[in-house]
XYZ file of C-alpha atoms in Angstrom:
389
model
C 92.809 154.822 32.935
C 89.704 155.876 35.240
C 88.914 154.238 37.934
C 85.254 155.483 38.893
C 82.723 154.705 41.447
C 79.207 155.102 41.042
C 77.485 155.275 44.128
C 73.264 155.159 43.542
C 72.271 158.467 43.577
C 69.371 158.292 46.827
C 68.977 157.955 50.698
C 69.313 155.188 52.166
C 66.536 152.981 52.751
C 64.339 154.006 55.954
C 66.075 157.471 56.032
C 64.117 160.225 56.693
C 63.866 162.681 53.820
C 65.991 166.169 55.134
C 68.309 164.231 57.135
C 71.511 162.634 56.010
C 73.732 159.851 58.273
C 75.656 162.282 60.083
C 72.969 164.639 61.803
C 73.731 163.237 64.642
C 77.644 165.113 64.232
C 76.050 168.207 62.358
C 73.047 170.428 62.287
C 70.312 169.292 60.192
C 70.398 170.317 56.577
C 68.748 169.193 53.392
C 69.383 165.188 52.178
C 72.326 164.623 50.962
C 72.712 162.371 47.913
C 75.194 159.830 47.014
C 76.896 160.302 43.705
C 79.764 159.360 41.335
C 82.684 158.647 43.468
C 86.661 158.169 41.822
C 88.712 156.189 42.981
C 92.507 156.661 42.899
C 92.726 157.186 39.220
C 90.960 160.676 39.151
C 90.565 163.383 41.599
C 87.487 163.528 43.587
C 84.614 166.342 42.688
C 85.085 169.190 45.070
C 82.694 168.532 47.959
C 80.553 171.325 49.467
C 82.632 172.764 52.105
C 80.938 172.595 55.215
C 82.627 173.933 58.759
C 82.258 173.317 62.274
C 80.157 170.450 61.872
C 80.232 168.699 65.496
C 78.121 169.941 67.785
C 79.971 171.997 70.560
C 78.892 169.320 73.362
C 80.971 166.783 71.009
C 84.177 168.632 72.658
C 83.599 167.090 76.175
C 84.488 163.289 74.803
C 87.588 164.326 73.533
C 88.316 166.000 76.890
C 87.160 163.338 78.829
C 89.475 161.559 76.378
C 93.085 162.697 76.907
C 94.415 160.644 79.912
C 93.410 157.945 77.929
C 95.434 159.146 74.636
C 98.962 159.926 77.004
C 98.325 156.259 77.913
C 97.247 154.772 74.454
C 98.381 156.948 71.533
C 101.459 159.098 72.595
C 103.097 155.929 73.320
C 103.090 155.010 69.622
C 105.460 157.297 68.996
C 109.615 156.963 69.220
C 111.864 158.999 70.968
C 114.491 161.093 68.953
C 117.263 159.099 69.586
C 115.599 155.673 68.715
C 114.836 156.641 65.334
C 116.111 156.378 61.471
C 117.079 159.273 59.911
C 117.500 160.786 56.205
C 121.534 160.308 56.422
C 121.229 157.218 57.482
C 120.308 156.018 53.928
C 122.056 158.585 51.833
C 125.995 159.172 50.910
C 127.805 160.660 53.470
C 128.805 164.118 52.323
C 131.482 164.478 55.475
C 133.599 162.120 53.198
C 136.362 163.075 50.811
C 135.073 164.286 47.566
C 135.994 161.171 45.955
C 134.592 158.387 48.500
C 131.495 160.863 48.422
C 131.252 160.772 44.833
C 131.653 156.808 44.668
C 128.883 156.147 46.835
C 126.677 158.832 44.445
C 127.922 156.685 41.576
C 126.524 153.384 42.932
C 123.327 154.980 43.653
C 123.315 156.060 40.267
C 123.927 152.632 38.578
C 120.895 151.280 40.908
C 118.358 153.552 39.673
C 119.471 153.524 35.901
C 117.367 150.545 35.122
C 114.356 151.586 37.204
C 111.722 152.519 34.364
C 110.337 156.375 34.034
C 107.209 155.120 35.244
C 108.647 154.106 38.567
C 109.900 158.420 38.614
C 106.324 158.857 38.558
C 104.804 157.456 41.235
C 108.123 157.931 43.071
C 107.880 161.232 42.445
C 104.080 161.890 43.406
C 104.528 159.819 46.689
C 107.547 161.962 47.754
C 105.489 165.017 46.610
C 102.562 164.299 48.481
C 105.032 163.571 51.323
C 106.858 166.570 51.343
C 103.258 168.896 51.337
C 103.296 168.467 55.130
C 102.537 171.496 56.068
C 99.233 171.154 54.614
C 98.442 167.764 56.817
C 99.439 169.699 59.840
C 97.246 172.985 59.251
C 94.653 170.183 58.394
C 94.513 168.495 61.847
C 94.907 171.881 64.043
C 91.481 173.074 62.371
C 89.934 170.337 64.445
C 87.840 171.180 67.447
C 88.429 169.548 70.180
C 92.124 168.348 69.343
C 93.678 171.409 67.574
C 96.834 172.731 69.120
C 95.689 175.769 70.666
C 99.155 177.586 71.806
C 101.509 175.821 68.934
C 103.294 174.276 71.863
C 100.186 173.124 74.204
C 101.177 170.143 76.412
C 97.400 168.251 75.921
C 97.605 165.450 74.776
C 96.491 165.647 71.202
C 98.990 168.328 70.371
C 101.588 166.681 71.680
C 100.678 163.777 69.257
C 99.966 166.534 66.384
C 103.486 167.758 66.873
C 106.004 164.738 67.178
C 103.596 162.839 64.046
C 104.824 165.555 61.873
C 108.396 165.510 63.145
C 108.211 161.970 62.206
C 106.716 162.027 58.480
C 108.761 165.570 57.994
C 111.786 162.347 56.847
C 109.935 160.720 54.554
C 109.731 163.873 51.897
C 113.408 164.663 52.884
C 114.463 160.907 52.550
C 112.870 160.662 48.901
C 113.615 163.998 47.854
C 117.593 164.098 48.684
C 117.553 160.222 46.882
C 115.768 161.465 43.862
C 117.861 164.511 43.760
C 121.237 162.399 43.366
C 119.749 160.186 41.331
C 119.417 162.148 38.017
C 116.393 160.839 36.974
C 114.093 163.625 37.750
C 113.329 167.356 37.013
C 114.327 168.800 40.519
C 113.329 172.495 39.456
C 109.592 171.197 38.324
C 109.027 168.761 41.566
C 110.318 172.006 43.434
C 107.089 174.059 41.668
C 104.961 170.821 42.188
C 105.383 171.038 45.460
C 104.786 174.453 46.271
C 101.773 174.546 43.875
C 100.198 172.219 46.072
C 101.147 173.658 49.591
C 99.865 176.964 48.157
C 96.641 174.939 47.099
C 95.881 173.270 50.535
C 93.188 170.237 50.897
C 90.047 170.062 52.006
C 89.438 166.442 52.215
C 85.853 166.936 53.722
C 86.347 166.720 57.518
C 84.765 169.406 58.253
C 86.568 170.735 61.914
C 85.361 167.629 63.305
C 87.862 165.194 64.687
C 84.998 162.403 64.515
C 85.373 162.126 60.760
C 89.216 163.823 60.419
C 90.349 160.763 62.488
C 88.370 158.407 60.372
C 90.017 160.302 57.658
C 93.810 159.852 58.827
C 92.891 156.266 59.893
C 92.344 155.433 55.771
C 95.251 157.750 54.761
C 98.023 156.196 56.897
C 97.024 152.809 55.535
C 96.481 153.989 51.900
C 100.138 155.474 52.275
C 101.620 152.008 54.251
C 99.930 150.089 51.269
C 101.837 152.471 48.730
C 104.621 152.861 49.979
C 104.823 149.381 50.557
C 104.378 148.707 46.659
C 107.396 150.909 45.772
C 109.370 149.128 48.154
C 108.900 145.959 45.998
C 109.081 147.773 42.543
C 112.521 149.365 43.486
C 113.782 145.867 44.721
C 112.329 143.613 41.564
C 114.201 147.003 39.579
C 117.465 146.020 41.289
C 117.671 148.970 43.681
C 118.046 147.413 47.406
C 118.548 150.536 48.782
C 115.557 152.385 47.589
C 113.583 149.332 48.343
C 114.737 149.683 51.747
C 113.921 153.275 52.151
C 110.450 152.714 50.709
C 109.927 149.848 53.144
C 111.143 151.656 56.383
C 108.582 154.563 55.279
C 106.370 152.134 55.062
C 106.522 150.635 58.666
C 106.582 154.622 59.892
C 103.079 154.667 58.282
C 101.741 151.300 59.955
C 102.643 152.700 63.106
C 100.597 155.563 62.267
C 97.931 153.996 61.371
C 97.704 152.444 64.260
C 97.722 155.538 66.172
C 94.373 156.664 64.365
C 92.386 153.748 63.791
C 92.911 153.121 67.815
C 91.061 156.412 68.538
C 88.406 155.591 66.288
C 88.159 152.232 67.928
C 88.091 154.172 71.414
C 85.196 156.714 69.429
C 83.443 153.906 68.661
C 83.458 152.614 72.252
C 82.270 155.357 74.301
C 80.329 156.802 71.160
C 79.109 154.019 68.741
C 76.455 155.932 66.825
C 78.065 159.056 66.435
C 81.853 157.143 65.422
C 79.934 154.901 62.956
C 78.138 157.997 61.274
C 81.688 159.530 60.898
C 82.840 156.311 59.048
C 79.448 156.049 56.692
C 80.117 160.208 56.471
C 83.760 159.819 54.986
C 82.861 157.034 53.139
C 79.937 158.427 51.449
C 82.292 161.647 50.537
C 85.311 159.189 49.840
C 88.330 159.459 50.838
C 90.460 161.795 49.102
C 94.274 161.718 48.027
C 95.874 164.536 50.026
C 97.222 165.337 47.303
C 94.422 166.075 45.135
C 95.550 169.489 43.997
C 98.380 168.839 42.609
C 99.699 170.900 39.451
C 103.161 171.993 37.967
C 102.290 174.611 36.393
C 101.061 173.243 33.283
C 99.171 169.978 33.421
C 95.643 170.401 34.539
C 95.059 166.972 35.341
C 98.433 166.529 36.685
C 97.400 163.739 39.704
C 94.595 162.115 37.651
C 97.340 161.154 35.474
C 99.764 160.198 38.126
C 96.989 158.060 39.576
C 96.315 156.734 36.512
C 99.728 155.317 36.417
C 99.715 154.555 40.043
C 96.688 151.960 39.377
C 98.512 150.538 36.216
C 101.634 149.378 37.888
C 99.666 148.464 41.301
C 101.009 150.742 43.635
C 97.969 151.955 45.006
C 94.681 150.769 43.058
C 90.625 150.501 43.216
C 91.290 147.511 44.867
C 93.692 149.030 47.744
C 90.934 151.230 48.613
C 88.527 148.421 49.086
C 91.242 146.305 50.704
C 91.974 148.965 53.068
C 88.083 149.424 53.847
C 87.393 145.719 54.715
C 90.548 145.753 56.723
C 88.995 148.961 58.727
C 85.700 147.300 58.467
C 87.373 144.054 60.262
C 89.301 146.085 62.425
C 86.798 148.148 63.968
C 84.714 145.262 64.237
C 81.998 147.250 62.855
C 79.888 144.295 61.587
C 79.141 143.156 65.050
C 78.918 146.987 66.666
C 76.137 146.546 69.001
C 74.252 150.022 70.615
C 73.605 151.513 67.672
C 70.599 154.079 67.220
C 68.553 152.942 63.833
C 70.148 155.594 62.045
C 73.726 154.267 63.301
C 72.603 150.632 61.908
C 71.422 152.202 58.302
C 75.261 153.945 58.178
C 76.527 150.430 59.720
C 75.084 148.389 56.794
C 76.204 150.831 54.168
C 79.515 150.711 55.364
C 79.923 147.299 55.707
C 78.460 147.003 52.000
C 80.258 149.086 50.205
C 83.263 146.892 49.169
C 81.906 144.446 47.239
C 80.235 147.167 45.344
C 83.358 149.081 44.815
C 84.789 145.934 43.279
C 82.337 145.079 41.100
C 81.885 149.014 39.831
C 85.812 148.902 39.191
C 85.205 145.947 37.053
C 82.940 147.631 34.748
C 85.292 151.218 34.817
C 88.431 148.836 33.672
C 86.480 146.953 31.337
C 85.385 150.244 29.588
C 89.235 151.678 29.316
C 90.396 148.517 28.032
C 87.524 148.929 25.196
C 89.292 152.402 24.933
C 92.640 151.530 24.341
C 95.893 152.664 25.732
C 96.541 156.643 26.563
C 99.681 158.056 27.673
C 100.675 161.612 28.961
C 103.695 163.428 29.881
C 105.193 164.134 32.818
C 107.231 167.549 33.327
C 109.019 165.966 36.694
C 110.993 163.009 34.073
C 111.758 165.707 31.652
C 108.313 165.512 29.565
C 108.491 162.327 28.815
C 105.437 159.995 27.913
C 104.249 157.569 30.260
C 101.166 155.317 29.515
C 98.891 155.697 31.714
């Protein structure tokens, strides 16, 4: 099923023709337009890709920046010792063979009943999990915040770092729980994922940590709302334990979210025009699925049709993505963001418009696939089976 979003295809009103809403974070270039937007069921149109897009002065607030993220964001983080790890979830291999293969057995007889479609998304979340490397490389290419040494004691690399040691569990959790469970094609998730590690993202940020932490900020809380979902699938399925691993991921993400959307908040304190340009920027682009390029080797439209079923059993929907935006939107306080330069206030009021629009286009895009009837597709990671999508 496609979920689409058809943004009208001009400026917004009262801006000037040959600038767009982020000039103010880029050079000037020629208008840029909105157009057809997807939204969770369907991979996003490749953008142009632009680089270096924040003007080198930019730098000096995220300088004058980083005693206030060792107070405020590296905080957010947990020490080693404090935290959950893979084993803590899984069977214990140090037992004898037999107690080890008992406790495999009663993981097995949870997941039996769990239907293929669950596999799916299970599968594409743990996937898109386990292609950290790409979310890493992603961050360091932004100025300002990168990690310059690959041990640098600022600040922001020191929060780069320890993030990644945290979410590097979630793709080992799900993968090592999958693996025993029998369910799933190991040797095709393997290619999966290093298809997409090979493919990389470009998700539109552009080197600039104004709109890649505007970026992150939506991700975390697309992946908390996801994860989230499976948690409650696995535990209606009659899996506890899965539900309980979803759920833990799930509170790793909040915290993460938290970690980005307080920078923005901080951006949009000592730079209101310039943060809220970043948001209407990102917005305007939409916010991609990291794991966009996904492929196994043989399905071209491998993660439209994983979204596709995604959206169908509610894990992460057209609606999410405006739920998530009017929770940034309220968050940010960004109807009430006073300071603003006009062209600040013409990204302020598309922002804070969008949702409702969203909704209603999503209406019309289900409307049309009901008229179409049901569609399935196979998936090479549950052994080619058929999934409706």
């Amino acid at each position: 099923m496609q979920a689409l979003i058809a943004v009208p295809t001009q400026r917004l009103p009262g801006t000037p023709r040959g600038r767009n809403l982020t000039s103010r974070l880029r050079p000037l270039r020629p208008s840029l337009t909105f157009r057809q937007l997807t939204v969770s069921a369907v991979a996003a149109p490749a953008l142009p890709q632009v680089t270096h897009s924040m003007p080198p002065e930019k730098v000096e607030v995220f300088k004058s920046l980083e005693g206030w993220a060792s107070e405020s964001v590296l905080p957010l983080l947990k020490p080693v010792e404090e935290l959950w790890q893979p084993q803590d979830f899984l069977p214990d291999p140090a037992l004898p063979f037999e107690a080890f293969s008992e406790q495999v057995r009663k993981l097995r007889d949870r997941t039996a009943e769990l239907p293929d479609e669950y596999f799916v998304v299970l599968v594409g979340d743990m996937i898109t999990e386990d292609a950290l490397p790409t979310y890493q490389t992603m961050i360091n290419t932004l100025d300002g915040v990168r990690d310059e040494t690959g041990a640098s004691a600022n600040p922001w690399a020191m929060w780069t770092r320890s993030w990644t040691a945290e979410e590097n569990r979630h793709g080992d959790l799900l993968r090592t729980y999958l693996y025993l469970s029998g369910r799933v094609d190991m040797l095709m998730i393997e290619k999966t994922v290093q298809y997409l590690i090979s493919a990389g993202m470009d998700p539109g940020t552009e080197n600039n940590p104004y709109l890649g932490f505007v970026y992150t900020s939506f991700q975390e809380r697309a992946t908390f709302v996801s994860h989230g979902n499976t948690a409650r699938l696995a535990k209606d399925g009659g899996d506890p334990t899965l539900a309980g691993i979803c759920g833990t991921i799930a509170a790793d993400e909040k915290r993460h979210e938290n970690a980005y959307s307080r920078i923005v908040e901080k951006l949009l304190e000592v730079d209101p025009t310039g943060a809220m340009l970043a948001i209407a920027d990102m917005m305007r682009k939409k916010i991609t699925m990291p794991a966009h390029l996904m492929y196994d080797g043989r399905d071209p439209r491998l993660f439209e049709h994983f979204s596709a079923v995604a959206q169908r059993m509610g894990v992460y929907t057209a609606d999410d993505y405006a739920d998530i935006l009017e929770f940034l939107i309220g968050r940010w306080r960004l109807e009430k963001l006073e300071g603003l330069t006009g062209e600040g206030r013409r990204a302020q009021d598309f922002v804070c418009g969008l949702a409702p629009r969203i909704r209603k286009l999503q209406e019309r895009a289900d409307e049309r696939a009901r008229k179409m009837g049901p569609q399935s597709a196979s998936f090479s990671w549950i052994f080619n089976k058929e999934v409706v999508l």
